[in-house]
Each structure stands twice: as C-alpha cells, then as structure tokens.
Coordinates of C-alpha atoms and ligand atoms in Angstrom, one line a residue:
Chain A
X1 CA -8.1 8.9 -14.5
X2 CA -7.7 5.3 -15.1
X3 CA -5.1 5.1 -12.2
X4 CA -7.9 6.6 -9.9
X5 CA -10.5 4.4 -11.2
X6 CA -8.5 1.3 -10.6
X7 CA -7.6 2.1 -7.1
X8 CA -11.3 2.9 -6.6
X9 CA -12.3 -0.4 -8.5
X10 CA -9.9 -2.3 -5.9
X11 CA -11.5 -0.8 -2.9
X12 CA -15.0 -1.9 -4.0
X13 CA -13.8 -5.4 -4.8
X14 CA -12.4 -5.8 -1.5
X15 CA -15.2 -4.2 0.2
X16 CA -17.9 -6.2 -1.7
X17 CA -15.9 -9.7 -1.0
X18 CA -15.5 -9.2 2.7
X19 CA -19.2 -9.3 3.7
X20 CA -18.4 -9.6 7.2
X21 CA -17.1 -6.1 7.2
X22 CA -20.5 -4.9 5.4
X23 CA -22.5 -6.1 8.3
X24 CA -20.4 -5.1 10.9
X25 CA -20.0 -1.5 10.0
X26 CA -23.9 -1.1 9.5
X27 CA -24.7 -3.2 12.3
X28 CA -23.3 -0.8 15.1
X29 CA -25.2 2.1 14.1
X30 CA -28.4 0.3 13.8
X31 CA -27.9 -1.2 17.2
X32 CA -27.4 2.4 18.4
X33 CA -30.7 3.3 16.8
X34 CA -32.8 0.7 18.3
X35 CA -31.3 0.9 21.7
X36 CA -31.2 4.8 22.3
X37 CA -34.1 5.6 19.8
X38 CA -36.6 3.2 21.6
X39 CA -34.7 2.9 25.1
X40 CA -34.6 6.5 25.6
X41 CA -37.2 7.8 23.6
X42 CA -39.9 7.9 26.4
X43 CA -37.5 9.9 28.5
X44 CA -36.7 12.3 25.9
X45 CA -40.3 13.0 25.1
X46 CA -41.3 13.3 28.9
X47 CA -38.9 16.0 29.0
X48 CA -40.7 18.1 26.2
X49 CA -38.0 17.4 23.8
X50 CA -40.1 16.1 21.0
X51 CA -39.5 12.7 19.0
X52 CA -36.3 11.3 19.9
X53 CA -36.0 8.8 16.9
X54 CA -36.3 12.2 14.6
X55 CA -33.6 13.7 16.7
X56 CA -31.3 10.6 16.8
X57 CA -31.3 9.6 13.0
X58 CA -29.2 12.6 11.9
X59 CA -26.5 11.7 14.7
X60 CA -26.5 8.0 13.6
X61 CA -26.0 8.9 10.2
X62 CA -22.8 11.0 11.3
X63 CA -21.7 8.0 13.6
X64 CA -22.0 5.7 10.4
X65 CA -19.8 8.0 8.5
X66 CA -17.3 8.4 11.4
X67 CA -16.8 5.0 12.1
X68 CA -16.8 3.8 8.5
X69 CA -14.4 6.6 7.4
X70 CA -11.9 5.8 10.2
X71 CA -12.4 2.1 10.1
X72 CA -11.6 2.2 6.5
X73 CA -8.4 3.7 7.5
X74 CA -7.5 0.4 8.8
X75 CA -7.4 -0.7 5.1
X76 CA -4.2 1.3 4.8
X77 CA -2.8 -0.3 7.7
X78 CA -3.9 -3.8 6.3
X79 CA -2.1 -2.7 3.0
X80 CA 1.0 -1.7 4.9
X81 CA 1.3 -4.9 6.9
X82 CA 0.3 -7.3 4.1
X83 CA 2.7 -5.6 1.6
X84 CA 0.2 -4.3 -0.9
X85 CA 1.0 -0.7 0.0
X86 CA 4.2 -1.0 -1.6
X87 CA 2.8 -2.0 -4.9
X88 CA 0.6 1.2 -4.8
X89 CA 3.3 3.7 -3.5
X90 CA 6.0 3.0 -5.9
X91 CA 3.8 3.3 -8.7
X92 CA 4.8 6.0 -11.6
X93 CA 1.6 7.8 -10.3
X94 CA 1.6 10.9 -8.2
X95 CA 0.9 10.0 -4.4
X96 CA -1.7 12.4 -4.3
X97 CA -3.5 10.5 -7.0
X98 CA -3.0 7.1 -5.1
X99 CA -4.4 8.7 -2.0
X100 CA -7.5 10.1 -3.8
X101 CA -8.4 6.8 -5.8
X102 CA -8.1 5.2 -2.3
X103 CA -10.0 7.8 -0.3
X104 CA -12.6 7.7 -3.2
X105 CA -13.1 4.1 -2.5
X106 CA -13.6 4.8 1.2
X107 CA -15.9 7.7 0.4
X108 CA -18.2 5.4 -1.7
X109 CA -18.4 2.7 1.0
X110 CA -19.2 5.4 3.8
X111 CA -22.0 6.7 1.5
X112 CA -23.5 3.1 0.8
X113 CA -23.5 2.6 4.5
X114 CA -25.0 5.6 5.4
X115 CA -27.7 5.3 2.8
X116 CA -28.5 1.8 4.1
X117 CA -28.8 3.1 7.5
X118 CA -31.2 5.8 6.5
X119 CA -33.5 3.2 4.8
X120 CA -33.3 1.2 7.9
X121 CA -34.0 4.2 10.0
X122 CA -37.1 5.1 7.7
X123 CA -38.5 1.5 8.0
X124 CA -38.5 2.3 11.8
X125 CA -40.5 5.2 11.5
X126 CA -38.1 8.1 10.9
X127 CA -39.5 10.8 8.6
X128 CA -37.5 13.7 7.0
X129 CA -39.1 17.1 7.6
X130 CA -39.0 18.4 4.2
X131 CA -38.1 15.8 1.3
X132 CA -37.3 18.5 -0.9
X133 CA -34.1 19.0 1.3
X134 CA -33.0 15.4 1.1
X135 CA -30.6 16.2 -2.0
X136 CA -28.8 18.8 0.2
X137 CA -28.5 16.4 3.0
X138 CA -26.9 13.8 0.6
X139 CA -24.5 16.4 -0.6
X140 CA -23.5 17.0 2.9
X141 CA -23.2 13.4 3.7
X142 CA -21.0 13.2 0.5
X143 CA -18.7 15.9 1.9
X144 CA -18.5 14.4 5.2
X145 CA -17.5 10.9 4.0
X146 CA -14.6 12.4 2.0
X147 CA -13.8 14.2 5.0
X148 CA -13.9 11.5 7.4
X149 CA -12.2 9.1 4.9
X150 CA -9.2 11.4 4.7
X151 CA -9.0 11.7 8.4
X152 CA -8.9 8.0 8.9
X153 CA -6.4 7.7 5.8
X154 CA -4.1 10.3 7.7
X155 CA -4.6 8.5 10.8
X156 CA -3.7 5.0 9.4
X157 CA -0.7 6.5 7.6
X158 CA 0.6 7.6 11.1
X159 CA 0.5 4.4 13.1
X160 CA 2.4 1.3 12.3
X161 CA 0.3 -1.3 14.1
X162 CA -3.3 -2.2 15.1
X163 CA -2.9 -1.6 18.7
X164 CA -1.9 2.2 17.7
X165 CA -4.9 2.4 15.8
X166 CA -7.1 0.8 18.4
X167 CA -5.6 3.4 20.9
X168 CA -6.6 6.1 18.3
X169 CA -10.2 4.7 18.3
X170 CA -10.6 4.6 22.2
X171 CA -8.8 8.0 22.9
X172 CA -10.1 10.1 20.1
X173 CA -12.6 8.7 17.9
X174 CA -15.1 7.7 20.7
X175 CA -14.7 10.8 22.7
X176 CA -15.0 13.2 19.6
X177 CA -18.3 11.0 18.9
X178 CA -20.0 11.1 22.5
X179 CA -18.9 14.8 23.3
X180 CA -20.6 16.2 20.0
X181 CA -24.3 16.8 19.8
X182 CA -25.0 13.5 17.8
X183 CA -26.8 12.0 20.5
X184 CA -28.3 14.9 22.7
X185 CA -29.5 18.4 22.2
X186 CA -27.1 21.1 23.5
X187 CA -29.8 23.1 24.8
X188 CA -30.0 21.5 28.3
X189 CA -26.6 20.0 29.1
X190 CA -24.1 21.2 31.7
X191 CA -22.0 23.9 30.4
X192 CA -18.9 21.7 30.2
X193 CA -20.4 19.6 27.8
X194 CA -21.8 22.2 25.7
X195 CA -18.5 24.1 25.4
X196 CA -16.7 20.8 24.5
X197 CA -19.4 20.2 21.7
X198 CA -19.0 23.7 20.5
X199 CA -15.4 23.1 19.7
X200 CA -15.9 19.6 18.3
X201 CA -16.4 19.8 14.5
X202 CA -18.6 16.9 14.6
X203 CA -21.3 18.7 16.4
X204 CA -21.5 21.2 13.4
X205 CA -21.6 18.2 10.9
X206 CA -24.5 16.7 12.6
X207 CA -26.2 20.0 12.9
X208 CA -26.1 20.5 9.3
X209 CA -27.5 17.0 8.9
X210 CA -30.3 17.8 11.6
X211 CA -31.2 21.0 9.6
X212 CA -31.4 19.3 6.4
X213 CA -33.3 16.3 7.6
X214 CA -35.3 17.6 10.6
X215 CA -35.2 21.1 10.2
X216 CA -33.5 21.8 13.6
X217 CA -30.4 23.7 14.1
X218 CA -28.4 24.7 17.2
X219 CA -25.4 26.8 15.3
X220 CA -27.4 27.8 11.9
X221 CA -26.6 26.1 8.8
X222 CA -24.1 28.9 7.6
X223 CA -21.6 28.3 10.4
X224 CA -22.4 24.4 10.1
X225 CA -21.2 24.6 6.4
X226 CA -18.3 26.8 7.1
X227 CA -16.8 24.4 9.7
X228 CA -17.7 21.5 7.6
X229 CA -15.7 23.1 4.6
X230 CA -12.7 23.9 6.8
X231 CA -12.7 20.2 8.3
X232 CA -12.6 19.0 4.6
X233 CA -9.6 21.4 3.7
X234 CA -7.6 20.3 6.8
X235 CA -8.3 16.7 6.8
X236 CA -7.3 16.4 3.0
X237 CA -4.3 18.3 3.8
X238 CA -3.4 16.3 7.0
X239 CA -4.1 12.9 4.8
X240 CA -1.7 14.1 1.9
X241 CA 1.0 15.3 4.3
X242 CA 1.0 11.9 6.4
X243 CA 0.5 9.7 3.2
X244 CA 3.6 11.3 1.5
X245 CA 5.5 10.5 4.5
X246 CA 5.0 6.7 4.7
X247 CA 8.0 4.8 4.6
X248 CA 7.9 0.9 4.4
Chain B
X1 CA 31.4 9.0 -21.5
X2 CA 28.2 7.3 -20.6
X3 CA 26.3 8.4 -17.7
X4 CA 25.3 6.1 -15.1
X5 CA 21.6 5.3 -14.8
X6 CA 21.6 4.3 -11.2
X7 CA 24.1 6.0 -8.8
X8 CA 24.6 5.9 -5.2
X9 CA 27.0 8.3 -3.4
X10 CA 28.0 7.7 0.1
X11 CA 24.6 6.4 1.2
X12 CA 23.9 5.5 4.9
X13 CA 20.8 4.2 6.4
X14 CA 20.3 3.6 10.2
X15 CA 17.5 2.0 12.0
X16 CA 18.0 3.1 15.6
X17 CA 21.4 1.7 16.3
X18 CA 21.6 -0.5 13.4
X19 CA 23.9 0.6 10.7
X20 CA 22.0 -1.2 7.7
X21 CA 23.9 0.4 4.9
X22 CA 27.0 2.0 5.8
X23 CA 28.7 4.5 3.4
X24 CA 28.0 2.8 0.0
X25 CA 28.7 4.1 -3.4
X26 CA 28.2 2.5 -6.7
X27 CA 27.3 3.3 -10.4
X28 CA 25.0 1.3 -12.8
X29 CA 25.5 2.1 -16.6
X30 CA 22.2 1.7 -18.8
X31 CA 21.9 -1.6 -20.2
X32 CA 23.9 -3.3 -17.6
X33 CA 22.8 -6.5 -15.6
X34 CA 24.1 -5.6 -12.2
X35 CA 24.1 -7.8 -8.9
X36 CA 24.1 -7.1 -5.4
X37 CA 25.3 -10.3 -3.8
X38 CA 25.6 -10.5 0.0
X39 CA 24.5 -12.7 2.9
X40 CA 21.0 -12.1 4.7
X41 CA 20.9 -8.8 6.5
X42 CA 23.6 -7.2 4.5
X43 CA 21.8 -4.4 3.5
X44 CA 20.5 -5.4 0.3
X45 CA 16.8 -5.0 0.6
X46 CA 17.5 -1.7 2.3
X47 CA 19.4 -0.1 -0.6
X48 CA 16.6 -1.0 -3.2
X49 CA 14.1 0.4 -0.9
X50 CA 16.1 3.7 -0.8
X51 CA 16.4 3.4 -4.5
X52 CA 12.8 2.8 -5.1
X53 CA 11.4 5.8 -2.8
X54 CA 10.1 3.5 -0.2
X55 CA 12.9 4.7 2.3
X56 CA 14.7 7.6 3.0
X57 CA 18.4 7.5 3.3
X58 CA 20.0 8.8 6.4
X59 CA 22.6 10.7 4.4
X60 CA 24.2 10.4 1.1
X61 CA 22.7 10.6 -2.5
X62 CA 20.6 8.6 -4.7
X63 CA 20.3 9.2 -8.5
X64 CA 18.0 7.5 -10.8
X65 CA 18.2 8.7 -14.5
X66 CA 19.8 12.0 -13.2
X67 CA 16.8 12.5 -10.8
X68 CA 17.6 12.7 -7.1
X69 CA 15.5 9.9 -5.7
X70 CA 15.0 11.9 -2.3
X71 CA 14.0 15.1 -4.0
X72 CA 12.2 14.1 -7.1
X73 CA 10.4 11.0 -6.2
X74 CA 7.8 11.2 -8.9
X75 CA 10.3 11.5 -11.6
X76 CA 12.3 8.6 -10.1
X77 CA 9.2 6.4 -10.0
X78 CA 8.4 6.7 -13.6
X79 CA 11.7 5.2 -14.7
X80 CA 11.8 1.8 -12.7
X81 CA 9.8 -1.3 -12.0
X82 CA 10.3 -3.5 -9.0
X83 CA 9.8 -7.2 -7.8
X84 CA 9.6 -7.0 -4.0
X85 CA 11.2 -9.4 -1.7
X86 CA 8.2 -9.6 0.5
X87 CA 4.6 -10.4 -0.7
X88 CA 3.0 -7.4 -2.1
X89 CA -0.1 -9.0 -3.6
X90 CA -3.7 -8.1 -2.8
X91 CA -5.3 -11.2 -1.5
X92 CA -9.1 -10.4 -2.0
X93 CA -8.3 -10.0 -5.7
X94 CA -7.9 -12.8 -8.2
X95 CA -4.4 -13.3 -9.8
X96 CA -5.9 -11.9 -13.1
X97 CA -7.3 -8.8 -11.2
X98 CA -4.0 -8.2 -9.4
X99 CA -2.3 -8.4 -12.9
X100 CA -4.9 -6.0 -14.4
X101 CA -4.6 -3.5 -11.4
X102 CA -0.6 -3.4 -12.0
X103 CA -1.1 -3.0 -15.6
X104 CA -3.5 0.3 -15.4
X105 CA -1.5 1.7 -12.6
X106 CA 1.9 1.1 -14.0
X107 CA 0.8 2.7 -17.5
X108 CA 0.8 -0.7 -19.6
X109 CA -0.8 0.7 -23.0
X110 CA -4.4 -0.3 -22.9
X111 CA -4.4 -2.4 -26.2
X112 CA -1.6 -4.5 -24.6
X113 CA -3.3 -5.3 -21.2
X114 CA -4.9 -8.7 -22.3
X115 CA -2.3 -10.1 -24.3
X116 CA 0.6 -9.2 -22.0
X117 CA -1.2 -10.4 -18.9
X118 CA -1.8 -13.7 -20.8
X119 CA 1.6 -14.2 -22.0
X120 CA 3.2 -13.7 -18.4
X121 CA 0.9 -15.6 -16.6
X122 CA 1.1 -18.4 -19.1
X123 CA 5.1 -18.0 -18.5
X124 CA 4.8 -19.0 -14.8
X125 CA 2.0 -21.4 -15.5
X126 CA -0.8 -19.8 -13.7
X127 CA -2.8 -18.8 -16.6
X128 CA -5.4 -21.9 -15.8
X129 CA -5.6 -20.3 -12.3
X130 CA -6.2 -16.8 -13.2
X131 CA -9.5 -16.5 -11.8
X132 CA -8.8 -17.8 -8.4
X133 CA -8.5 -15.6 -5.6
X134 CA -4.8 -14.8 -4.6
X135 CA -5.9 -15.8 -1.1
X136 CA -6.1 -19.3 -2.0
X137 CA -2.7 -19.5 -3.8
X138 CA 0.2 -21.3 -2.1
X139 CA 3.4 -19.5 -1.5
X140 CA 5.1 -20.8 -4.7
X141 CA 2.4 -19.5 -6.6
X142 CA 2.1 -16.3 -5.1
X143 CA 5.7 -16.0 -6.0
X144 CA 5.5 -16.6 -9.5
X145 CA 2.5 -14.3 -9.7
X146 CA 4.8 -11.4 -8.3
X147 CA 7.3 -12.5 -10.8
X148 CA 5.0 -12.0 -13.7
X149 CA 3.6 -9.0 -12.4
X150 CA 6.8 -7.3 -12.2
X151 CA 7.6 -8.1 -15.7
X152 CA 4.2 -6.7 -16.7
X153 CA 5.3 -3.1 -17.6
X154 CA 8.6 -2.5 -19.5
X155 CA 10.5 0.4 -17.3
X156 CA 14.0 1.6 -18.0
X157 CA 15.4 0.0 -14.8
X158 CA 14.2 -3.2 -13.3
X159 CA 14.6 -3.9 -9.7
X160 CA 14.6 -7.7 -8.5
X161 CA 15.1 -8.0 -4.9
X162 CA 15.9 -11.9 -4.2
X163 CA 13.4 -12.6 -6.8
X164 CA 14.2 -16.4 -7.0
X165 CA 13.9 -17.1 -3.2
X166 CA 11.4 -19.7 -2.8
X167 CA 11.1 -20.2 -6.8
X168 CA 11.2 -23.7 -8.3
X169 CA 14.2 -24.4 -10.6
X170 CA 12.2 -24.1 -13.7
X171 CA 10.6 -20.7 -13.0
X172 CA 14.1 -19.4 -12.2
X173 CA 15.2 -20.5 -15.8
X174 CA 12.1 -18.9 -17.1
X175 CA 12.8 -15.7 -15.1
X176 CA 16.2 -15.4 -16.0
X177 CA 15.8 -16.1 -19.7
X178 CA 13.1 -13.4 -19.8
X179 CA 15.0 -11.0 -18.0
X180 CA 17.9 -11.5 -20.3
X181 CA 15.5 -10.9 -23.3
X182 CA 14.4 -7.5 -22.0
X183 CA 17.8 -6.8 -21.5
X184 CA 19.0 -7.5 -24.8
X185 CA 15.9 -6.5 -26.7
X186 CA 14.8 -3.4 -25.0
X187 CA 18.2 -2.4 -23.3
X188 CA 16.4 -2.3 -19.9
X189 CA 18.8 -2.0 -17.1
X190 CA 18.8 -4.8 -14.7
X191 CA 19.6 -4.5 -10.8
X192 CA 19.0 -7.6 -8.7
X193 CA 20.2 -9.1 -5.5
X194 CA 20.7 -12.4 -4.6
X195 CA 22.7 -14.7 -2.0
X196 CA 23.2 -17.3 -4.8
X197 CA 26.7 -17.1 -6.0
X198 CA 25.9 -18.9 -9.0
X199 CA 23.1 -16.5 -10.0
X200 CA 25.1 -13.7 -9.7
X201 CA 28.1 -15.4 -11.7
X202 CA 25.9 -16.6 -14.6
X203 CA 23.4 -13.7 -14.9
X204 CA 25.2 -10.5 -13.9
X205 CA 27.7 -8.5 -16.0
X206 CA 29.0 -6.9 -12.7
X207 CA 28.8 -7.5 -9.1
X208 CA 29.1 -5.7 -5.9
X209 CA 29.7 -7.8 -2.9
X210 CA 28.0 -6.3 0.3
X211 CA 28.2 -7.4 4.0
X212 CA 27.4 -5.8 6.9
X213 CA 26.2 -2.6 5.1
X214 CA 29.5 -2.3 3.2
X215 CA 30.4 -3.0 -0.6
X216 CA 33.7 -5.2 0.1
X217 CA 34.4 -5.4 -3.6
X218 CA 33.0 -4.7 -7.2
X219 CA 33.8 -5.8 -10.5
X220 CA 33.3 -8.7 -13.2
X221 CA 33.8 -12.2 -12.0
X222 CA 37.3 -11.8 -13.5
X223 CA 37.9 -8.6 -12.0
X224 CA 36.9 -10.0 -8.4
X225 CA 39.0 -13.4 -8.8
X226 CA 42.0 -11.5 -9.8
X227 CA 41.6 -9.1 -7.1
X228 CA 41.4 -11.7 -4.3
X229 CA 43.8 -14.0 -6.0
X230 CA 41.6 -16.7 -6.3
X231 CA 40.2 -19.4 -8.9
X232 CA 36.3 -19.1 -8.5
X233 CA 33.9 -16.1 -7.6
X234 CA 32.8 -18.6 -4.6
X235 CA 36.4 -18.6 -3.1
X236 CA 36.7 -14.7 -3.9
X237 CA 33.2 -14.5 -2.2
X238 CA 34.5 -16.5 1.0
X239 CA 37.8 -14.7 1.3
X240 CA 35.8 -11.3 1.4
X241 CA 33.1 -12.0 3.5
X242 CA 34.6 -14.5 5.9
X243 CA 32.7 -17.2 7.4
X244 CA 29.3 -15.9 7.3
X245 CA 28.3 -17.1 4.0
X246 CA 29.1 -20.7 4.7
X247 CA 26.3 -21.3 7.0
X248 CA 23.7 -20.0 4.6
X249 CA 24.9 -22.0 1.6
X250 CA 25.2 -25.3 3.7
X251 CA 21.6 -24.7 5.3
X252 CA 20.1 -23.9 1.8
X253 CA 20.1 -27.1 -0.2
X254 CA 17.7 -25.8 -2.7
X255 CA 20.8 -23.1 -3.7
X256 CA 23.2 -25.8 -4.1
X257 CA 21.1 -27.9 -6.3
X258 CA 20.0 -24.8 -8.3
X259 CA 23.5 -23.9 -8.6
X260 CA 24.7 -27.1 -10.2
X261 CA 21.5 -27.2 -12.5
X262 CA 22.4 -23.5 -13.5
X263 CA 25.9 -24.6 -14.4
X264 CA 24.5 -27.0 -16.6
X265 CA 22.2 -24.8 -18.2
X266 CA 24.3 -21.9 -19.4
X267 CA 21.7 -19.3 -19.5
X268 CA 23.4 -16.4 -21.1
X269 CA 25.5 -16.6 -24.4
Ligands
ADP301 N1 12.4 -1.4 9.1 C1 13.7 -1.9 9.5 N2 13.8 -1.5 11.3 C2 14.9 -2.0 11.7 N3 15.7 -2.6 11.3 C3 15.7 -3.0 10.1 C4 14.6 -2.6 9.1 N4 15.1 -3.1 8.0 C5 16.1 -3.8 7.9 N5 16.7 -3.7 9.3 C6 18.1 -4.2 9.5 O1 18.9 -3.8 8.6 C7 19.7 -4.7 8.1 C8 19.9 -4.9 6.6 O2 18.5 -5.6 6.1 P1 18.1 -5.8 4.7 O3 18.6 -4.7 3.9 O4 16.8 -6.4 4.7 O5 19.3 -7.1 4.3 P2 19.2 -8.0 3.0 O6 18.3 -7.7 2.2 O7 20.7 -7.9 2.4 O8 19.0 -9.3 3.5 C9 19.3 -6.0 9.0 O9 20.0 -5.9 10.1 C10 18.0 -5.7 9.2 O10 17.6 -6.5 10.4
MG302 MG1 16.7 -8.7 1.5

C-alpha cells in the first residue's frame, strides 16, 4: 500500500510542478469546445439536431481523458530516457504494483482535467439533463481514465523514443478519436463512418457519457458498459504485459 | 561448502551483432567484496543489468541467492540494491523527496526513514541542500545523491556500477569506508565494477578482469600477479588486456591522482 501511495505521490508532485503540462492538456479540449461548439452550433441546429454544445461536451470530456491518458504515457518514456524508470523497475516490489501506482497517478491527473473541462463547459452554458445521473457519469469517467491511462502506459512501454510515440499519436490516437462519435451523431453519417465508429470502443465510451449527461444514446447503456468493461480489462492486461517486458 | 550468493553460468548477451558479454561464468560468496575490473565497453554494466533484472541474457543462467534471475525476478529483486552508472534521479523532486521515495519503495522500516536519510545526506554533504529540486543540482551533487540513495536500504547484495566515476576524492573515501562498514557489520555482499586498478586492488577481496565481454582472469591480487608472473596488479592487468587500458588511464588524470591518494589512505585494515 505504501509503495503504491509513494508512486502516486511522485506522479502528483511532478504534475503539479510542471504548470505547462496542466495548461497544455486542458487548453486543447477547451479550444475544441469553443471552436466547434460555437463554430458549428448554428449549422447543427439548422439541421434539426438540437443544441450542439450539449451534444459536444461528453465528446470533449472523452477527448480530455483520451489525450490526457495517452499523453501521460509519455511520462514512462521520459522516465525511461532520463533513467528514473530503472529506480522503479528494480525495486523489491512486484512490477504490477509499480505499474498500478503510476497508472493511478495518471488516472488522477485525467480525472482532475476532465472535471476542470466540465466546469468550463458549464460556464459556457452546458447543462446536464439530469443532475442525479452525474455521480454515474463520474464513475464512468473514473473507469475510462484508468482504461486510457493503462492504454497509454502500454503504448509507451513499447516504444523507445519520442518519434515512435508521435507516430502512435498521429496514426492511432487521432484517427480513433475523429472516427468515433465524439464530435458528430451517427444517425446521419455515411455508412463508412457509421461502421468505423461502431467498431471503435471510444464511440461506446462517449455514448455512455452522453447517456448519463444528456440522456441520449445510440447503442444503449447496457452495450456501452459492456464495451467499456471489456476495454478496461484488455487495456490493463496490455499494460501489464508490456510493462513486464521492458528492458533498459 | 558455502553456496555462492551470486552465480553466472556461461552467460551471453548480444545486441544485434555486438557480443557485449561473451560466455561469462563466475561466483561470488556471501560477505565477499568482489570487483569487475575492465575498460569501457568491456561488458561490466551489461552484466550488472542482467544480474539486476534490467536485461535478459541471450543465453546462460544467472542466480542470485539461489533464485534464477530470469525466472524469479521478484525474488531476485528482494535481495539486492544498486547504484547505477547512469543517472536515475527524479529531477522534479527535491533531493530529500528522492531519498524518501526510495526509502518507501525499497522497504526501509518506517521508523528509520528520517534518521537514515539525514545520516546519509550528511555523509555526502548534501543535507543543507536537501530541499532543492534535483533539477538544480550539479553533476557532482547528483552523483553524491545517487550514492547516498543506494546506501539507504540494506540489502543482502549491493551492486555498485562504477560508483566513483565523477566523484571527488573525498566522497570516494567516504563511499568506500561506508561500504566496508556495511560489509563488515552486516555481512553485506558487495559487487562493484570499476576501471580504476587501485580501487579494485584496495577495496576488493577478489577481482575478475573482464575485456571484450570475456573474463580473462580472476582471483585475489596475489593470485593474479602470480598467474601472470608480474609484480603488480597494474602489470598483470596490462599483460592480460593488452594496450587498451593504457589510453584510458593516461587520459583520465583524476584516476591517477586518486590512485596515489588512495594508496596513502590505506582504506582497508
Ligand atoms: N542497449 C545496448 N544496445 C547496443 N549495444 C549496447 C547496449 N548496451 C551496451 N552495448 C554495448 O555492449 C558493450 C558493453 O557495454 P557495457 O556493458 O556498458 O560496458 P562497460 O560497462 O564495461 O563499460 C559495448 O560495446 C556497448 O556499446
Ligand atoms: Mg559501464
């Protein structure tokens, strides 16, 4: 327990001491919120789809969690490059614990950022459909941040340099995000997009957030939760497997 | 017969076409101080990395305390501590926080955290700067902090990978005195690497000379000089490894100075 706590503690210290990271990682989703929310809002409404800001906010929350989690994975890459990972990897503590302590740090950071983005969205006029569902939304956010932080940790354990991570970002993370239902409803899109979104776990994640925040759903909450649960298991196994194999 | 606490059997490590460690076998017994002596690129760090679960051997077997390092990593990790050759500090933590992190992660008993951290930070003369971020530390200060951190918990086996590289003479003496004390009082087994002959001669009970990934000779200084029919470890070393080392010694004036300083100091006994 103490070991997990100290690993988490170090992640938090590091996060709070690098201000640029805080603003950078919250800035991007807020930019999306403003540019898309205000820029496309009128078009969206004219097409009879309702209030775009309401629709968009769950997607932006997911974006925050996704990029925060994956970006947090870079921390492992940093630790590998600057040597601190050695200090953690040869400790007389099972690697799973080392991973868990670190990933809980990443998870906490993601949750903080999602909450900040939520508050900013509320300031811009976002209103949840049903306030009593918010705790459920929060729980889903917690599970998603753990999933995505694990995913990020697994990815980072696989690559040795920042270029490799950049490539993963460009060719995996961005497509995953844009080809999900985070930014547009699936009801009116061409079949190609709908099919791609339907095999993309992120669509189910955002769908669950939408259900709990604005009471809209495409797949149904049951299916959403099943996909989210499976994604959690797969991501954690992936991270443990990759982390165990790190050689330095 | 006493069982070895560290054992390498026919260990090979290749990186692509580079044969970093080439069929190496050796044994270290509990309570021994053992040195790996060899020039840069000889395969010292690679051997330590394999022994400490950081790298997997290409072939061969490594045992710590009877545990196969490749198979039972968790058990192996419980038995050793290490001072790395390359930096391994968290820059965004203060020196004290780095020490505390290590104390908790490496299982130093809670009641001893503050006393031990203070003792060791004073030993390497960093106590006054304990609350500065490591980011603001100079290279020498970082090295001293790494040494202090490595001595914080008391494992059965302590690995020191070129611990004195970049250290001032004073801290070198402090380090070896402390290591000797741990060895004598707690029976801690010490495995260190160095490319300073005098350090190996003064500190180690037994030395393995490694060059191009191979152990070329092994034994006490006496045995090594007898084996090569030479008068000093330096002569024996030159005879065994050829020209390579000469460059290194002559380009490293610090090493020469320290050598004479250490001779006068008589660290052991
Ligand atoms: N990760 C690596 N990839 C490729 N080559 C390596 C790697 N690590 C070490 N080597 C090579 O293996 C040899 C032995 O290195 P090392 O064990 O660090 O030597 P020493 O510690 O004795 O100076 C060197 O030729 C070095 O370049
Ligand atoms: Mg080395």
